[in-house]
XYZ file of C-alpha atoms in Angstrom:
707
model
C 13.546 10.206 -14.977
C 10.053 9.991 -13.111
C 8.711 8.054 -15.989
C 11.711 5.607 -16.182
C 11.310 5.274 -12.404
C 7.729 4.194 -12.909
C 8.247 2.040 -15.840
C 10.727 -0.167 -14.051
C 8.408 -0.473 -11.019
C 5.776 -1.665 -13.330
C 7.987 -3.930 -15.214
C 9.056 -5.692 -12.066
C 5.429 -5.990 -10.991
C 4.148 -7.346 -14.266
C 5.054 -10.962 -13.293
C 3.952 -13.146 -16.311
C 1.988 -16.226 -14.965
C 1.611 -17.933 -18.375
C 4.396 -20.531 -17.316
C 2.071 -21.693 -14.400
C -0.300 -24.840 -14.733
C -3.842 -24.971 -14.156
C -3.244 -26.579 -10.805
C -0.817 -23.796 -9.712
C -3.877 -21.248 -10.170
C -5.712 -22.838 -7.261
C -4.985 -21.315 -3.806
C -2.267 -23.025 -2.028
C -3.504 -25.617 0.757
C -0.996 -26.088 3.479
C -0.572 -29.655 4.559
C -1.655 -30.508 8.380
C 0.987 -31.948 10.796
C 0.027 -32.708 14.353
C 1.817 -30.492 16.894
C 0.720 -29.642 20.577
C 0.760 -26.296 22.135
C 1.281 -26.996 25.722
C 0.424 -24.481 28.567
C -0.488 -24.715 32.072
C -4.103 -24.257 31.465
C -4.677 -26.779 28.695
C -3.241 -28.045 25.463
C -4.127 -26.875 21.693
C -3.492 -28.353 18.535
C -1.833 -26.352 16.026
C -1.503 -28.229 12.635
C 0.352 -25.390 10.936
C 3.111 -25.016 13.512
C 5.312 -26.309 11.086
C 5.283 -23.093 9.021
C 7.589 -21.645 11.929
C 11.079 -21.896 10.751
C 13.466 -19.373 12.709
C 16.430 -20.022 10.475
C 14.165 -18.920 7.490
C 15.956 -21.501 5.334
C 13.438 -24.589 5.372
C 13.021 -25.552 1.577
C 9.496 -26.600 2.504
C 8.467 -23.618 4.225
C 10.075 -21.280 1.615
C 8.499 -23.276 -1.174
C 5.037 -22.925 0.536
C 5.422 -19.123 0.882
C 6.515 -18.842 -2.643
C 3.359 -20.616 -3.988
C 1.340 -18.013 -1.881
C 3.180 -15.363 -3.803
C 2.654 -16.910 -6.977
C -1.261 -17.245 -6.164
C -1.132 -13.525 -5.252
C 0.541 -12.771 -8.461
C -1.678 -14.956 -10.892
C -4.942 -13.384 -8.944
C -3.677 -9.835 -9.175
C -2.681 -10.194 -12.892
C -6.287 -9.782 -13.593
C -6.175 -6.094 -12.635
C -2.716 -5.407 -13.577
C -3.461 -2.585 -15.662
C -5.232 -0.934 -12.733
C -2.257 -1.636 -10.251
C 0.027 -0.203 -12.871
C -2.081 3.069 -13.290
C -2.350 3.406 -9.314
C 1.345 3.217 -9.030
C 2.067 5.659 -11.571
C -0.541 7.910 -9.835
C 0.641 7.538 -6.397
C 4.232 8.050 -7.253
C 3.183 10.997 -9.505
C 1.961 12.879 -6.489
C 5.457 12.884 -5.026
C 7.884 15.480 -5.695
C 10.980 13.583 -6.260
C 13.769 16.102 -5.871
C 12.527 17.352 -2.571
C 14.219 18.332 0.581
C 13.552 18.796 4.293
C 13.684 22.083 6.053
C 17.156 22.714 7.097
C 17.796 23.123 11.004
C 20.846 25.018 12.564
C 23.142 23.171 14.962
C 26.685 24.706 15.772
C 28.558 25.864 12.719
C 26.093 23.777 10.129
C 22.708 23.732 8.750
C 21.670 20.047 8.414
C 18.759 18.449 6.207
C 18.012 15.767 3.988
C 17.021 15.564 0.195
C 16.053 13.161 -2.458
C 17.113 13.389 -6.126
C 14.797 12.638 -8.766
C 14.300 8.811 -9.576
C 16.159 7.855 -6.573
C 14.974 5.428 -3.860
C 16.724 6.658 -0.744
C 17.628 10.170 0.921
C 20.822 11.940 0.951
C 21.563 13.477 4.366
C 23.680 16.486 4.023
C 24.567 19.836 5.757
C 25.932 23.346 4.730
C 28.448 25.498 6.432
C 26.712 28.565 8.157
C 29.958 30.396 7.085
C 30.164 29.758 3.292
C 27.089 27.703 2.494
C 28.921 24.925 0.617
C 27.211 21.525 0.723
C 28.839 18.491 2.349
C 27.085 15.122 1.739
C 27.410 13.432 4.864
C 25.510 9.866 3.655
C 24.303 9.128 0.170
C 21.784 6.152 1.108
C 21.449 5.326 -2.610
C 24.984 4.374 -2.567
C 24.976 2.458 0.607
C 21.906 0.470 -0.579
C 23.393 -0.360 -3.879
C 22.825 -3.964 -4.693
C 21.086 -4.688 -1.700
C 17.427 -6.012 -1.453
C 16.769 -4.125 1.669
C 18.914 -1.314 3.358
C 17.911 1.202 6.093
C 19.977 3.923 7.882
C 17.881 3.964 11.124
C 19.518 6.517 13.349
C 22.542 9.024 12.749
C 24.105 11.315 15.487
C 26.834 13.790 14.859
C 29.665 14.207 17.364
C 29.716 17.424 19.748
C 32.412 18.863 17.642
C 30.588 18.061 14.599
C 33.467 16.006 12.866
C 32.159 12.310 13.216
C 28.957 10.912 12.048
C 27.865 7.695 13.810
C 24.848 5.780 11.921
C 22.908 2.563 12.265
C 22.212 0.415 9.613
C 20.029 -2.570 8.692
C 20.534 -4.895 5.580
C 17.537 -7.369 6.042
C 14.808 -5.523 7.841
C 15.039 -7.369 11.162
C 16.104 -4.166 12.938
C 18.990 -5.586 14.255
C 21.590 -2.747 13.578
C 25.315 -2.268 12.799
C 27.010 0.838 14.119
C 29.393 2.600 11.681
C 30.997 5.793 12.063
C 32.203 8.170 9.344
C 34.671 10.894 9.448
C 33.290 13.962 7.992
C 36.531 15.306 7.418
C 37.538 12.529 4.780
C 34.076 10.988 3.896
C 35.412 7.537 4.942
C 34.095 5.284 7.412
C 36.417 4.245 10.465
C 37.218 0.669 11.232
C 34.898 0.816 14.165
C 32.004 -1.470 13.700
C 29.583 -3.111 16.532
C 26.796 -5.369 15.400
C 23.638 -6.791 17.024
C 22.288 -3.536 18.145
C 19.087 -1.451 18.725
C 18.889 1.694 16.950
C 19.899 4.351 19.631
C 23.174 6.385 19.709
C 24.666 8.697 22.263
C 27.816 10.637 22.432
C 30.185 11.839 25.119
C 31.709 15.305 24.987
C 35.167 13.951 24.216
C 33.968 12.928 20.850
C 35.280 9.464 20.930
C 33.101 7.719 23.353
C 30.072 6.209 22.132
C 27.068 4.493 23.884
C 24.932 1.822 22.232
C 22.514 -0.969 23.213
C 23.096 -4.524 22.554
C 20.325 -6.925 21.869
C 19.783 -10.504 22.870
C 20.483 -12.602 19.995
C 17.444 -14.861 20.309
C 14.659 -12.704 21.940
C 15.909 -9.535 20.534
C 15.443 -7.780 23.759
C 17.509 -4.741 24.386
C 19.663 -5.959 27.317
C 22.960 -4.003 27.739
C 24.300 -0.546 27.253
C 27.784 -0.661 26.006
C 30.544 2.252 25.743
C 32.812 2.179 23.073
C 35.955 4.241 22.771
C 36.472 4.663 18.953
C 39.724 2.963 17.974
C 39.440 -0.012 20.245
C 38.453 -3.445 19.294
C 34.741 -3.922 19.255
C 35.162 -6.772 21.877
C 36.569 -4.429 24.176
C 33.505 -2.253 24.428
C 32.588 -1.481 28.240
C 29.476 -2.795 29.925
C 28.127 0.091 31.657
C 24.454 -0.938 32.280
C 22.788 -4.337 32.071
C 18.706 -4.875 32.397
C 17.667 -7.973 34.060
C 13.899 -7.431 33.687
C 12.872 -8.695 30.540
C 9.487 -6.628 30.457
C 11.628 -3.565 29.773
C 12.874 -1.856 26.481
C 15.896 0.377 26.559
C 17.501 3.019 24.601
C 20.262 5.692 24.983
C 20.461 9.263 24.009
C 21.700 12.568 24.963
C 19.639 15.479 26.749
C 18.792 18.599 24.248
C 21.543 20.624 25.898
C 24.090 17.740 25.252
C 25.271 17.916 29.062
C 24.114 14.323 29.740
C 24.304 10.947 28.384
C 20.672 9.136 29.060
C 19.615 5.530 29.328
C 15.837 5.195 28.910
C 13.919 2.196 30.183
C 10.444 1.768 29.691
C 7.810 -1.038 30.027
C 4.239 -0.766 29.335
C 3.292 0.588 32.893
C 6.878 1.666 34.460
C 9.831 3.877 33.285
C 13.357 4.715 34.665
C 16.199 6.982 33.466
C 19.760 6.660 34.423
C 22.025 9.584 33.720
C 25.790 10.398 33.278
C 27.438 13.985 32.949
C 28.561 13.786 29.033
C 31.753 15.650 30.040
C 32.741 12.707 32.396
C 32.457 9.616 30.330
C 34.264 7.467 32.918
C 31.980 8.599 35.705
C 28.930 6.658 36.903
C 25.430 6.574 35.897
C 22.728 7.959 38.356
C 19.308 7.235 38.470
C 16.894 9.887 38.027
C 14.223 8.008 40.134
C 14.072 4.584 41.007
C 11.613 2.506 39.020
C 8.341 1.391 40.621
C 5.253 -0.431 39.099
C 2.754 1.877 37.664
C 5.112 4.785 37.770
C 6.276 6.389 34.224
C 8.506 9.360 33.795
C 10.563 10.961 31.196
C 12.845 13.984 31.465
C 14.765 16.682 29.503
C 17.490 18.984 31.019
C 17.845 22.914 30.873
C 19.950 25.166 33.099
C 20.887 22.958 35.863
C 17.576 21.240 36.318
C 15.429 18.443 35.001
C 11.942 18.885 33.735
C 9.789 15.644 34.164
C 6.727 14.234 32.510
C 4.976 11.912 34.804
C 1.996 10.068 35.798
C 2.871 9.903 39.361
C -0.562 10.732 40.838
C -1.549 11.980 37.389
C -2.892 9.507 34.723
C -2.890 12.089 32.057
C 0.551 13.043 32.991
C 1.742 16.406 34.811
C 5.294 18.247 34.571
C 7.602 18.384 37.704
C 11.210 19.636 38.196
C 14.165 18.751 40.139
C 17.465 20.508 40.411
C 20.673 18.439 39.478
C 21.886 17.860 42.932
C 18.391 16.474 44.157
C 18.182 13.522 41.673
C 17.597 10.012 42.792
C 14.651 11.064 45.191
C 11.201 11.259 43.834
C 9.920 13.304 46.830
C 12.276 16.026 45.926
C 10.492 16.871 42.609
C 8.520 20.019 42.593
C 5.132 20.847 40.786
C 5.627 22.650 37.210
C 2.371 21.940 35.323
C -0.672 20.320 37.321
C -2.676 17.245 36.071
C -5.833 17.784 34.047
C -8.163 15.028 33.762
C -9.375 16.358 30.284
C -5.976 17.170 28.831
C -3.202 14.421 28.137
C 0.366 15.770 28.079
C 2.157 14.178 25.275
C 5.538 15.745 24.952
C 7.298 18.912 25.745
C 10.174 20.971 24.542
C 12.623 23.062 26.764
C 13.977 26.637 25.862
C 15.892 29.130 27.704
C 12.922 31.331 28.212
C 9.961 29.128 27.362
C 8.289 25.829 27.838
C 6.374 24.177 24.861
C 3.874 21.498 25.610
C 2.283 19.192 23.026
C -1.199 18.251 24.591
C -4.077 16.102 23.570
C -7.671 17.372 24.072
C -10.870 15.794 22.824
C -8.490 13.688 20.724
C -6.436 16.432 18.864
C -3.054 17.381 19.267
C -2.358 20.929 20.116
C 0.577 23.148 21.090
C 0.916 25.476 24.253
C 3.655 27.894 24.937
C 4.507 28.909 28.510
C 6.972 31.730 29.334
C 8.972 30.530 32.196
C 8.831 34.239 33.947
C 5.066 34.622 33.074
C 3.056 31.297 32.973
C -0.246 33.171 33.551
C 0.524 34.423 29.691
C 0.430 31.012 28.203
C -1.078 30.619 24.888
C -2.311 28.072 22.297
C -1.273 27.803 18.571
C -4.646 28.103 16.828
C -5.968 25.966 13.863
C -8.719 26.698 11.621
C -9.723 22.945 10.913
C -12.019 20.436 12.676
C -9.518 17.688 12.757
C -5.782 18.267 12.611
C -2.246 17.562 14.277
C 0.457 19.643 15.557
C 3.703 18.325 16.807
C 7.101 19.392 17.317
C 9.583 19.614 14.662
C 13.313 19.322 15.101
C 14.436 21.798 17.824
C 17.922 21.300 17.955
C 18.858 24.477 20.143
C 17.609 25.809 23.437
C 18.789 29.461 23.280
C 16.193 30.509 20.794
C 12.660 32.147 20.896
C 11.729 30.392 17.536
C 9.785 27.157 18.130
C 9.729 24.638 15.075
C 6.372 22.630 14.730
C 4.536 20.485 12.113
C 0.946 21.113 11.235
C -1.202 18.731 9.036
C -4.732 17.292 8.392
C -6.462 14.904 6.238
C -6.517 17.843 3.781
C -3.387 19.842 4.434
C 0.018 18.208 3.579
C 2.710 18.280 6.160
C 3.730 21.747 6.920
C 6.538 23.014 9.059
C 6.321 26.400 10.683
C 8.200 28.413 13.019
C 6.666 30.367 15.819
C 8.394 33.457 17.523
C 7.297 32.496 20.959
C 8.036 36.146 22.199
C 6.312 38.225 19.270
C 3.792 35.675 18.109
C 5.074 35.991 14.599
C 4.360 32.841 12.638
C 6.049 31.586 9.577
C 5.447 28.937 7.004
C 8.763 27.359 6.305
C 7.437 24.630 4.042
C 4.322 22.992 2.908
C 4.968 19.676 1.270
C 4.376 19.820 -2.358
C 1.664 17.201 -3.782
C 1.787 16.924 -7.481
C -0.660 15.487 -9.997
C -3.183 18.267 -9.835
C -3.851 17.880 -6.054
C -5.889 20.886 -4.737
C -6.601 20.717 -0.972
C -9.660 22.980 -1.410
C -11.487 20.025 -3.261
C -11.668 18.028 -0.150
C -13.311 18.276 3.280
C -12.202 16.844 6.663
C -14.742 16.383 9.371
C -15.008 15.130 13.170
C -17.760 12.794 14.075
C -18.673 10.506 17.175
C -19.728 7.156 17.112
C -21.399 5.487 20.187
C -19.537 2.103 21.094
C -21.421 -0.706 22.759
C -20.975 0.417 26.320
C -22.119 4.038 25.457
C -18.341 5.402 25.195
C -18.219 8.229 22.375
C -15.547 7.213 19.802
C -13.934 10.027 17.734
C -13.674 9.414 14.089
C -11.804 11.726 11.483
C -13.281 11.688 8.180
C -12.018 12.760 4.648
C -14.151 13.145 1.372
C -14.476 15.000 -1.682
C -16.252 18.395 -0.987
C -19.297 17.399 -3.453
C -19.511 14.226 -1.356
C -23.383 13.483 -0.792
C -24.193 11.550 2.423
C -26.850 9.374 0.656
C -25.586 5.854 1.832
C -23.885 4.703 -1.637
C -20.147 5.603 -1.175
C -17.708 2.942 -0.506
C -15.645 3.477 3.007
C -12.101 2.758 3.681
C -11.730 2.433 7.404
C -8.505 2.424 9.391
C -7.603 1.949 12.968
C -4.749 0.580 15.147
C -6.057 0.667 18.722
C -3.003 -0.725 20.973
C 0.128 0.253 23.049
C -1.315 3.784 23.533
C -0.440 4.574 20.033
C -2.519 7.441 18.736
C -3.434 7.399 14.913
C -3.478 11.282 14.220
C -5.521 12.476 11.390
C -2.538 13.278 9.417
C -2.121 13.830 5.770
C -1.541 10.745 3.501
C -1.192 11.481 -0.314
C -1.746 7.761 -1.149
C -5.274 7.623 0.349
C -6.301 10.230 -2.379
C -6.279 7.610 -4.946
C -9.511 6.010 -3.057
C -11.125 9.331 -2.280
C -10.913 10.507 -5.653
C -12.919 7.639 -6.826
C -15.653 8.180 -4.473
C -14.526 6.667 -1.054
C -14.811 8.168 2.321
C -11.604 7.688 4.386
C -12.152 7.158 8.237
C -9.634 7.001 11.050
C -11.387 5.250 13.987
C -9.814 6.532 17.008
C -10.757 3.424 19.093
C -9.862 2.604 22.516
C -6.514 1.096 23.143
C -4.993 4.316 21.754
C -4.398 7.343 23.752
C -6.184 10.036 21.737
C -8.602 10.616 24.691
C -6.003 10.326 27.422
C -4.532 7.633 29.459
C -7.902 6.084 30.487
C -8.721 5.498 26.776
C -5.715 3.569 26.443
C -6.300 1.605 29.711
C -9.585 0.831 28.643
C -8.514 -1.087 25.478
C -5.893 -3.209 27.002
C -5.537 -6.278 28.938
C -8.984 -7.592 30.231
C -10.568 -4.640 28.411
C -8.947 -5.596 24.931
C -12.177 -6.536 23.348
C -13.128 -2.932 23.537
C -10.884 -2.252 20.678
C -12.652 -4.552 18.437
C -16.446 -3.469 19.334
C -15.363 0.099 19.065
C -14.209 -0.449 15.319
C -17.273 -2.391 14.577
C -19.472 0.361 15.961
C -17.795 3.258 14.058
C -18.452 0.995 10.897
C -22.146 0.663 12.066
C -22.326 4.480 12.726
C -20.988 5.474 9.404
C -23.337 3.234 7.502
C -26.332 4.221 9.536
C -25.509 8.121 9.079
C -25.187 7.700 5.347
C -21.487 8.001 5.080
C -21.463 4.614 3.386
C -22.971 1.740 1.641
C -23.354 -1.323 3.842
C -21.891 -3.589 1.258
C -18.892 -1.273 0.419
C -17.096 -1.292 3.518
C -13.281 -1.977 3.574
C -11.340 -2.289 6.634
C -7.478 -1.931 7.201
C -4.824 -2.429 9.984
C -1.441 -3.392 10.354
C 0.564 -5.248 13.133
C -1.660 -4.961 16.265
C -4.142 -3.144 13.995
C -3.707 -6.520 11.718
C -4.831 -8.462 15.221
C -8.066 -6.051 15.062
C -8.657 -6.943 11.486
C -8.461 -10.676 12.324
C -10.671 -10.229 15.506
C -13.250 -8.039 13.387
C -13.200 -10.926 10.788
C -14.249 -13.331 13.226
C -16.882 -11.286 15.090
C -18.509 -9.447 12.237
C -17.582 -10.899 8.563
C -20.750 -9.911 7.383
C -20.257 -6.074 7.755
C -17.159 -5.804 5.567
C -16.698 -6.306 1.837
C -12.880 -6.763 2.344
C -10.391 -6.563 5.230
C -6.572 -5.817 4.617
C -4.210 -6.965 7.401
C -0.762 -5.921 7.148
C 1.972 -8.024 9.062
C -0.832 -8.869 11.612
C -0.224 -10.063 15.061
C -3.043 -12.887 14.945
C -1.567 -15.864 16.819
C -1.920 -14.119 20.266
C -1.636 -16.999 22.955
C 0.856 -19.101 21.262
C 3.071 -16.295 20.860
C 2.521 -14.923 24.176
C 3.239 -18.279 25.729
C 6.600 -18.478 24.005
C 9.271 -16.294 25.615
C 11.995 -16.965 23.106
C 9.904 -15.227 20.402
C 11.322 -11.776 20.139
C 9.774 -9.072 22.051
C 7.314 -11.284 23.718
C 8.069 -10.722 27.660
C 7.934 -6.746 26.810
C 4.251 -7.142 26.025
C 2.761 -8.875 29.140
C 1.357 -5.575 30.442
C -0.399 -4.790 27.180
C -1.993 -8.124 26.320
C -1.694 -10.191 29.656
C 0.735 -13.227 30.472
C -1.325 -16.353 29.262
C 0.550 -18.352 32.045
C -2.131 -17.009 34.238
C -5.460 -18.806 33.611
C -7.573 -15.320 33.683
C -5.380 -13.907 30.840
C -5.112 -17.224 28.938
C -9.043 -17.551 28.763
C -9.495 -14.065 27.694
C -6.894 -13.767 25.058
C -8.019 -17.298 23.808
C -11.514 -15.963 23.384
C -10.399 -13.208 20.955
C -7.127 -14.471 19.376
C -7.884 -14.459 15.579
C -6.074 -17.760 14.755
C -7.562 -19.804 17.658
C -11.138 -18.358 16.713
C -11.345 -18.967 12.939
C -14.520 -20.910 12.510
C -16.577 -22.392 9.625
C -18.187 -19.265 8.523
C -18.346 -16.968 5.650
C -15.359 -14.477 5.460
C -14.988 -11.172 3.554
C -12.395 -10.876 0.982
C -8.969 -10.434 2.665
C -5.344 -9.393 1.792
C -2.718 -10.356 4.043
C 0.974 -9.164 3.992
C 4.021 -9.943 5.858
C 7.816 -9.836 5.614
C 10.019 -12.995 5.901
C 12.495 -11.038 8.124
C 9.953 -9.504 10.392
C 11.167 -9.172 14.061
C 8.158 -7.482 15.425
C 5.287 -9.922 14.078
C 6.983 -13.130 12.805
C 5.989 -14.096 9.323
C 4.578 -17.496 10.480
C 1.654 -15.947 12.388
C -0.054 -14.620 9.247
C 1.143 -17.760 7.466
C -0.743 -20.156 9.774
C -3.813 -17.725 9.768
C -4.086 -17.802 6.276
C -3.634 -21.592 5.991
C -6.554 -22.181 8.570
C -8.729 -19.694 7.101
C -8.564 -21.575 3.864
C -9.776 -24.846 5.267
C -12.590 -22.881 7.280
C -14.068 -20.285 5.349
C -17.254 -21.244 3.533
C -17.393 -18.373 0.998
C -15.786 -17.938 -2.479
C -14.270 -14.529 -1.693
C -10.549 -14.139 -2.559
C -7.941 -14.636 0.376
C -4.652 -13.369 -0.753
C -1.296 -13.737 1.179
C 1.809 -11.659 0.059
C 4.974 -12.407 1.523
C 7.990 -10.034 1.100
C 10.940 -12.229 1.004
C 13.481 -9.548 1.386
C 12.000 -7.231 4.188
C 10.744 -7.029 7.723
C 8.094 -5.295 9.722
C 8.036 -1.993 7.867
C 8.068 -3.644 4.314
C 10.361 -2.472 1.665
C 12.911 0.043 2.189
C 12.744 2.245 -0.882
C 10.310 4.973 -1.291
C 8.825 4.051 -4.713
C 8.839 0.442 -3.598
C 6.723 1.287 -0.557
C 4.394 3.298 -2.697
C 3.944 0.440 -5.149
C 2.663 -1.559 -2.278
C -0.160 0.938 -1.666
C -1.026 0.481 -5.311
C -1.373 -3.146 -4.872
C -3.508 -2.974 -1.948
C -5.962 -0.230 -3.535
C -6.050 -2.141 -6.627
C -7.198 -4.957 -4.778
C -10.035 -3.057 -3.189
C -11.226 -1.357 -6.399
C -11.105 -4.483 -8.331
C -13.819 -5.876 -5.976
C -16.112 -3.156 -6.544
C -15.475 -3.679 -10.386
C -13.666 -0.341 -10.945
C -10.884 -0.643 -13.492
C -9.463 2.778 -13.492
């Protein structure tokens, strides 16, 4: 079955270009049409603005995008055998009939599994009484005949008889709620559309909470309460957010005693809570929002435990009784602030508090007994660069903590730790096929010096027999925005490069949160260029230290990391052999000026509001699309999805069009548009892996490697 699946994928990818004329082999050149982008601080000409089509139906636009795809297919046909080999190799590392570690909740054990040759997971459970499996959702059946399909979230009702789930059929992340009766296996008539992915249940097993999105901006604006059996149009509005800089979601507390509305902006947060046993009662605010005040909370045994940056940039933990919510001044300290340790997350148990911290850029776990906080301890690791994070901990009344451990050399591993006895059990280490041996590789942690003297951590992966002689090719990845930390987690795909002599590097640049909250603050708004110069400094360091050959450096980033690639391409093109930009956010100023574009207003505290001159000038100075100039650029591969709701397809389309008319080099510039997907690419697991193969083949071909 595995060979059959690979053959099908390769057959699809082997697009014959023999029917194309010689004229079609040339890179597409987009026509230029006058268009003025107006702003309070000056107007700009954008001759490629016509590529924006919000309906995604314009024959002219679709024809141009298809010509870009044809050009990509023609160029890549020259190394198709390599792409095919890499596809088979990458898929060959995957255990196709794999399953997750089950977790217990109530009367059932829940898990997901894959069957050999199938693209999508099967979500199932077994009764703890008789061990009989019940398939809740077979996503392969749901996705049949669809170009894109995703189940984004699912929640079982408190009595475990109903399953609410969110589906997306085009990749735009606008979901439809469906509810399956697990007693019959049939979906109920209830459906609500135009939603975000979050779901919450009341304890009556018939009341659901969902979040409605604005149809134009896609912002989450309303919380609706839906009673099963009622018409969707009668869903009750229980909360409406008027501030368009906030994201919103719903959920249940870990003890299932409360329904929670979560609100968050870049710098502020707020939570509204309702007794889950009283769905007709009012929601109450946990603490009123204030600018530069963030918090999140969990509930256990009649009190709330709160993670907050209130007078604590790296966050601290506080607590408040149920009867005292609504007044921040009644919060009591629980875990003090530490300017060297960032609190990432926490889990609540009846007898223990577990904390996921960041220290020196690494994620570690700390266990604190409620009745003996002085006996707190850490979960140890033997590797220099690693990641520990919480697994699914579905029950609070237990001494067992589930957590994930991984590193660049260690596949995802699920452990459980007895917090009382210290006993540790390995429940599963993800099996990697194809002869993989983690002892054949080494991971390391080094520090590069940024332009302003900051020390930037870098996680490295290479073969154990690697020699630091300045001859190796380098594949350097980074993100650097939104406080999202790029942890040194295992990626089976990247071994297709490492096995061919590459050094793989993750640059933990500013704009992420690897080194604490200040690391993020120093990489956003009017400090954003630190993100770009940090990345370049890491490249310089790795070349100077002999980890890489200066003419064999390859960079990759996606979304805001694609912005990074665009900025680096303009600032230091000579330092890179090629750059890969996936779904890149490159038209910063124009997008942030237009509040009708989905999600724009949520981003003002991340990038700045260009309606203010200080931010306008600063953003314009680094915006990749605006800063394209007449110079030589490295080889580039750019990807997008036609239905992307996070970074609209027309940003990279315009960027590529402008690059084609400005670059003075003969290096390839390829643009691949997925016409059926959104921000996350294709939905099937094998299809996604095939996309990695296309990227790696592009890189290896530039080095003349054919196998």
